[in-house]
Coordinates of C-alpha atoms in Angstrom, one line a residue:
M3 CA -0.2 0.1 0.0
Q4 CA 2.6 2.3 0.7
R5 CA 4.3 1.6 -2.2
A6 CA 1.4 2.2 -4.2
L7 CA 0.5 5.7 -2.9
P8 CA 3.7 8.0 -4.4
G9 CA 2.6 6.5 -7.8
A10 CA -0.8 7.0 -7.3
R11 CA -0.2 10.4 -6.1
Q12 CA 2.0 11.3 -8.8
H13 CA -0.8 10.0 -11.7
L14 CA -3.1 12.0 -10.2
G15 CA -0.9 15.1 -10.2
A16 CA 0.2 14.5 -13.8
I17 CA -3.5 14.2 -14.8
L18 CA -4.4 17.6 -12.7
S19 CA -1.6 19.6 -14.1
S20 CA -2.9 19.1 -17.5
A21 CA -6.6 19.7 -16.3
S22 CA -8.3 22.9 -17.1
V23 CA -9.2 25.7 -14.8
V24 CA -12.8 24.2 -14.2
V25 CA -11.7 20.8 -13.1
K26 CA -9.0 22.0 -11.1
A27 CA -11.3 24.3 -9.0
L28 CA -13.8 21.7 -8.4
C29 CA -11.3 19.4 -7.3
A30 CA -9.8 22.1 -4.8
A31 CA -13.4 22.7 -3.6
V32 CA -14.4 19.3 -2.8
L33 CA -10.7 18.9 -0.8
F34 CA -11.1 22.5 0.8
L35 CA -14.9 21.3 2.2
Y36 CA -13.6 18.0 3.4
L37 CA -11.1 19.5 5.3
L38 CA -13.2 22.5 6.5
S39 CA -15.6 19.8 7.9
F40 CA -12.8 18.5 10.9
A41 CA -12.7 22.4 12.1
V42 CA -16.6 23.7 11.9
D43 CA -19.8 22.3 11.2
T44 CA -20.5 22.2 7.3
G45 CA -24.3 20.8 7.5
C46 CA -25.3 24.4 6.6
L47 CA -23.4 23.4 3.0
A48 CA -26.0 20.5 2.4
V49 CA -29.4 20.8 1.1
T50 CA -32.1 20.3 3.8
P51 CA -35.3 20.2 3.1
G52 CA -36.8 22.2 5.7
Y53 CA -34.4 25.2 5.3
L54 CA -34.2 25.5 1.5
F55 CA -38.1 27.0 1.6
P56 CA -39.6 29.7 3.3
P57 CA -39.1 31.1 5.6
N58 CA -35.5 30.1 5.6
F59 CA -34.5 30.3 1.5
W60 CA -31.0 28.6 1.9
I61 CA -30.2 29.1 -1.8
W62 CA -26.6 28.6 -1.3
T63 CA -26.8 25.2 -0.6
L64 CA -28.2 24.5 -4.0
V65 CA -24.5 25.5 -5.4
T66 CA -22.5 24.1 -2.3
H67 CA -24.0 20.4 -2.2
G68 CA -22.2 18.8 -4.3
L69 CA -19.2 19.9 -3.6
M70 CA -19.4 18.7 0.1
E71 CA -18.2 15.4 1.3
Q72 CA -17.8 13.6 5.0
H73 CA -15.9 10.6 4.3
V74 CA -12.6 10.3 2.6
W75 CA -14.1 7.9 -0.1
D76 CA -16.8 9.9 -1.1
V77 CA -13.9 12.5 -1.9
A78 CA -12.3 9.6 -3.9
I79 CA -15.6 9.4 -5.8
S80 CA -16.0 13.1 -6.1
L81 CA -12.3 13.4 -7.0
A82 CA -12.8 10.7 -9.7
T83 CA -15.9 11.8 -11.5
V84 CA -14.6 15.3 -11.7
V85 CA -11.2 14.0 -13.6
V86 CA -13.3 11.9 -16.0
A87 CA -15.0 14.4 -16.8
G88 CA -12.5 16.6 -17.5
R89 CA -11.1 14.0 -19.7
L90 CA -13.9 12.9 -21.6
L91 CA -16.6 15.3 -21.5
E92 CA -14.6 18.6 -21.7
P93 CA -12.6 18.2 -25.1
L94 CA -15.8 17.6 -26.7
W95 CA -17.8 20.6 -24.8
G96 CA -15.5 22.8 -23.7
A97 CA -14.6 24.3 -20.1
L98 CA -17.6 26.5 -20.0
E99 CA -20.0 23.7 -21.1
L100 CA -18.6 21.4 -18.7
L101 CA -19.1 23.8 -15.8
I102 CA -22.7 24.8 -16.6
F103 CA -23.4 20.7 -17.0
F104 CA -22.1 20.4 -13.4
S105 CA -24.5 23.7 -12.0
V106 CA -27.4 22.4 -14.1
V107 CA -27.2 18.6 -12.8
N108 CA -26.1 20.3 -9.0
V109 CA -29.1 22.6 -8.9
S110 CA -32.0 20.1 -10.2
V111 CA -30.9 17.4 -8.0
G112 CA -31.0 19.7 -5.1
L113 CA -34.4 20.8 -6.2
L114 CA -35.7 17.9 -6.9
G115 CA -34.6 16.2 -3.7
A116 CA -36.0 19.1 -1.6
F117 CA -39.5 18.6 -3.1
A118 CA -39.5 15.0 -3.0
Y119 CA -39.2 15.0 0.7
L120 CA -41.1 17.4 1.0
L121 CA -43.9 15.6 -0.5
T122 CA -42.9 12.7 1.9
Y123 CA -43.3 14.9 4.7
M124 CA -46.9 16.0 3.5
A125 CA -47.8 11.8 3.5
S126 CA -46.5 11.2 6.6
F127 CA -45.9 14.4 8.9
N128 CA -42.6 13.1 10.0
L129 CA -40.3 16.1 10.2
V130 CA -37.4 14.1 10.0
Y131 CA -37.7 14.4 6.3
L132 CA -37.8 18.3 6.6
F133 CA -35.0 18.7 9.2
T134 CA -33.0 15.8 9.4
V135 CA -32.5 14.8 5.9
R136 CA -29.3 16.3 4.3
I137 CA -28.8 16.1 0.3
H138 CA -24.8 16.5 -0.7
G139 CA -22.2 15.0 -2.4
A140 CA -21.2 14.4 -5.8
L141 CA -23.6 10.8 -6.4
G142 CA -25.9 13.3 -8.4
F143 CA -23.1 14.3 -10.6
L144 CA -21.5 11.0 -11.0
G145 CA -25.3 10.0 -12.7
G146 CA -24.9 13.0 -14.9
V147 CA -21.7 12.1 -16.3
L148 CA -22.8 8.1 -16.8
V149 CA -25.7 9.7 -18.6
A150 CA -23.4 12.0 -21.0
L151 CA -20.9 8.8 -21.4
K152 CA -23.9 6.9 -22.7
Q153 CA -24.6 9.5 -25.1
T154 CA -21.2 10.3 -26.8
M155 CA -19.7 6.8 -26.2
G156 CA -22.5 4.4 -25.6
D157 CA -20.7 1.5 -27.4
C158 CA -17.9 1.4 -26.1
V159 CA -16.8 -1.6 -23.8
V160 CA -15.6 -1.6 -20.5
L161 CA -15.9 -4.9 -19.2
R162 CA -15.3 -7.7 -21.8
V163 CA -16.1 -11.0 -19.4
P164 CA -19.1 -10.3 -19.0
Q165 CA -19.2 -8.3 -21.9
V166 CA -20.6 -4.8 -20.3
R167 CA -20.9 -1.7 -22.3
V168 CA -21.2 2.0 -21.6
S169 CA -24.7 2.6 -22.4
V170 CA -25.7 0.1 -19.7
V171 CA -23.8 1.5 -16.7
P172 CA -26.1 3.9 -15.4
M173 CA -28.6 1.6 -14.9
L174 CA -26.5 -1.3 -13.3
L175 CA -24.9 1.1 -11.0
L176 CA -28.3 2.5 -9.9
G177 CA -29.8 -1.1 -9.5
L178 CA -26.5 -1.8 -7.2
L179 CA -27.4 1.2 -5.2
L180 CA -30.6 -0.3 -4.8
L181 CA -29.9 -3.2 -3.6
L182 CA -27.7 -1.5 -1.1
R183 CA -30.4 0.7 0.1
L184 CA -32.7 -2.2 0.7
A185 CA -30.1 -3.9 2.5
T186 CA -29.7 -0.5 4.6
L187 CA -26.0 0.0 3.6
L188 CA -26.9 3.4 1.6
Q189 CA -28.7 6.1 3.0
S190 CA -32.0 7.4 0.6
P191 CA -30.6 10.9 0.0
A192 CA -27.6 9.1 -1.7
L193 CA -29.8 7.0 -3.6
A194 CA -32.4 9.9 -4.7
S195 CA -29.3 12.3 -5.8
Y196 CA -28.2 10.1 -7.7
G197 CA -31.7 9.1 -9.3
F198 CA -32.4 12.6 -9.9
G199 CA -28.7 13.4 -11.4
L200 CA -29.8 10.8 -13.9
I201 CA -33.2 12.7 -14.7
S202 CA -31.7 16.1 -15.1
S203 CA -28.9 15.4 -16.9
W204 CA -30.7 13.3 -19.5
V205 CA -33.9 15.7 -20.1
Y206 CA -30.9 18.9 -20.2
L207 CA -29.0 16.6 -23.0
R208 CA -31.9 15.7 -24.3
F209 CA -33.8 19.2 -25.1
Y210 CA -31.6 22.1 -23.9
Q211 CA -28.2 21.7 -24.4
R212 CA -26.8 24.0 -27.0
H213 CA -24.6 23.4 -29.5
S214 CA -23.4 23.8 -33.4
R215 CA -26.6 22.0 -35.0
G216 CA -29.2 23.2 -32.3
R217 CA -30.5 22.3 -29.1
G218 CA -30.6 19.2 -27.7
D219 CA -29.9 15.8 -28.8
M220 CA -33.0 13.8 -30.4
A221 CA -31.0 10.7 -31.9
D222 CA -32.9 7.5 -31.0
H223 CA -29.9 5.6 -29.6
F224 CA -30.6 8.4 -26.7
A225 CA -33.9 8.0 -26.2
F226 CA -35.1 7.5 -22.5
A227 CA -36.8 4.1 -23.4
T228 CA -33.0 2.7 -24.1
F229 CA -31.9 3.2 -20.7
F230 CA -34.2 0.1 -19.8
P231 CA -34.1 -3.6 -21.1
E232 CA -35.5 -4.7 -24.3
I233 CA -37.8 -6.2 -23.0
L234 CA -39.2 -2.9 -21.2
Q235 CA -38.5 -0.8 -24.2
P236 CA -41.6 -0.8 -25.8
G237 CA -43.7 0.1 -22.7
V238 CA -41.5 2.7 -21.5
G239 CA -41.3 4.4 -24.9
L240 CA -45.0 4.7 -25.2
L241 CA -45.0 6.3 -21.4
A242 CA -42.2 8.5 -22.5
N243 CA -43.9 9.7 -25.5
L244 CA -47.5 10.3 -23.9
V245 CA -45.5 12.4 -21.3
H246 CA -43.4 14.2 -23.9
G247 CA -46.5 15.0 -25.7
L248 CA -48.3 16.8 -22.3
L249 CA -45.0 18.4 -21.9
V250 CA -45.1 19.9 -25.5
K251 CA -48.7 21.0 -24.9
V252 CA -47.4 23.0 -21.8
K253 CA -44.7 24.4 -23.7
I254 CA -41.6 23.3 -21.2
C255 CA -40.3 21.2 -24.1
Q256 CA -40.5 21.5 -28.0
K257 CA -41.6 19.3 -30.6
T258 CA -39.3 17.1 -32.6
V259 CA -38.3 19.3 -35.7
K260 CA -37.4 17.2 -39.4
R261 CA -35.6 18.9 -42.0
Y262 CA -36.2 17.4 -45.5
D263 CA -33.4 17.9 -48.2
V264 CA -35.3 17.3 -51.3
G265 CA -32.2 18.3 -53.3
A266 CA -29.9 15.5 -51.9
P267 CA -28.7 13.9 -54.9
S268 CA -29.3 10.0 -53.5
S269 CA -32.4 10.4 -51.7
I270 CA -34.2 12.7 -49.5
T271 CA -32.4 13.2 -46.2
I272 CA -33.7 13.2 -42.7
S273 CA -31.6 15.4 -40.2
L274 CA -32.9 15.8 -36.3
P275 CA -32.0 18.1 -34.5
G276 CA -29.1 17.4 -32.1
T277 CA -27.8 14.6 -34.2
D278 CA -24.1 15.5 -35.1
P279 CA -22.6 13.6 -38.3
Q280 CA -19.6 13.0 -36.9
D281 CA -21.2 10.6 -33.9
A282 CA -22.7 9.0 -37.2
E283 CA -19.6 8.6 -38.4
R284 CA -18.0 7.2 -35.3
R285 CA -20.6 4.8 -34.9
R286 CA -20.2 3.3 -38.6
Q287 CA -16.5 3.0 -38.0
L288 CA -17.3 1.1 -34.7
A289 CA -19.7 -1.1 -36.4
L290 CA -16.9 -1.4 -39.5
K291 CA -14.4 -2.6 -36.9
A292 CA -16.1 -4.8 -35.4
L293 CA -17.3 -6.4 -38.5
N294 CA -13.5 -6.8 -39.3
E295 CA -13.0 -8.6 -36.0
R296 CA -15.9 -11.3 -36.2
L297 CA -14.5 -12.0 -39.6
K298 CA -11.0 -12.2 -38.7
R299 CA -12.0 -14.5 -35.7
V300 CA -14.2 -17.1 -38.3
E301 CA -10.7 -16.9 -40.5
D302 CA -8.5 -17.8 -37.5
Q303 CA -11.1 -20.8 -36.9
S304 CA -10.8 -22.2 -40.3
V305 CA -8.3 -24.2 -41.6
W306 CA -7.1 -22.8 -45.2
P307 CA -5.0 -24.8 -47.5
S308 CA -2.1 -23.0 -49.4
M309 CA -2.0 -22.3 -52.5
E310 CA 1.7 -22.9 -52.7
D311 CA 1.7 -26.1 -51.6
D312 CA -1.1 -27.2 -54.0
E313 CA 0.6 -25.3 -56.7
E314 CA 4.1 -27.5 -56.0
E315 CA 1.9 -30.5 -55.5
A316 CA 0.2 -30.3 -59.2
G317 CA 3.5 -29.7 -60.6
A318 CA 4.9 -32.8 -59.2
K319 CA 2.4 -35.2 -60.6
V320 CA 2.8 -33.9 -63.9
D321 CA 6.6 -33.9 -63.8
S322 CA 6.7 -37.8 -62.5
P323 CA 5.6 -40.1 -65.6
L324 CA 3.1 -43.1 -64.0
P325 CA 5.3 -46.1 -63.8
S326 CA 4.5 -49.0 -66.0
D327 CA 6.7 -52.3 -67.6
K328 CA 6.0 -50.8 -71.2
A329 CA 5.8 -48.0 -72.5
P330 CA 2.2 -47.4 -74.7
T331 CA 2.1 -47.6 -77.9
F332 CA -0.3 -46.8 -80.8
P333 CA -1.3 -49.2 -83.7
G334 CA 1.0 -48.5 -86.2
K335 CA 3.5 -46.1 -84.2
G336 CA 6.4 -46.6 -82.3
P337 CA 5.9 -46.1 -78.5
V338 CA 5.8 -42.5 -77.5
P339 CA 8.3 -42.3 -74.5
G340 CA 7.6 -40.5 -71.4
S341 CA 3.6 -40.0 -71.6
S342 CA 1.5 -40.1 -69.1
L343 CA -1.3 -40.9 -70.6
I344 CA -3.2 -44.6 -70.3
T345 CA -3.4 -46.1 -73.9
F346 CA -4.6 -49.5 -74.7
E347 CA -2.8 -51.6 -77.6
A348 CA -5.0 -53.0 -80.1
A349 CA -7.0 -56.1 -79.2
P350 CA -5.7 -59.1 -82.1
P351 CA -8.1 -60.2 -84.4
K352 CA -10.9 -63.2 -83.7
L353 CA -10.3 -66.0 -85.7

């Protein structure tokens, strides 16, 4: 363990040295608030449902709760999440968009979590849900990062045996956290933070994120139903379409717009807002790579004869004459030496 620590510190230092100002600032804020928790009570930095709403209005907790951690392993998860987002998402979005994404997810997690516990209090009249529950930590942002990775590199393989792709990791982790909650090994605010992080990040990336091709990502591989197993996707898709239609009527979401390019040389081209041609090209290259690997695997399993060996064997058969005690002859002609053809002598006339 002592030998591994210097290497881990050196590797982390190399990563942070090449990171942007946003990633460095977020990591520094997580470490600072964790060290500050040893000196003072940092509970006022977490979202407490009873203090977020009137008459207290602890609005600042919507910003600080995602950076507050109380255990060293939680700090490690927060730093790893921020670093992964900086390495994989920031090159695609830019530092400013990454900061906007972090802010949107954390504010949404704080608001949705507070409203959920407020409704729980209204159903149970238990003051614990208002003044004891504290929503904090980076699990909400972790869920958002996993959703963004599903959008950008969902076909990448995380584990080979068993084969696990990035696209299924968000729901696998949600199932794991749910099992830990049922076993009372995880507190309910952590599960709520992760779940609301998944929902809020998908809504933002699906409908509101601005980029060069407009706003949102209406690609089929990023639909809400794709987060669930295939057997559940038709039912979830139907329910999601009903909710989306309702939100369109109240003008919270926009209608899906299709653009038809009638002047295309081959056929009509349909483009959806948010679909990036670079992403389509990347998926095509991945499909070609997978096809080539499968064909190579089939070729390795099959034993193909060598063409050079076949030519050498054929040449040897032509060069070597058939053994015979008597050279073949034709009627009225002499024997033909060196012939490899089988001939017959004329039969003597019958008497």
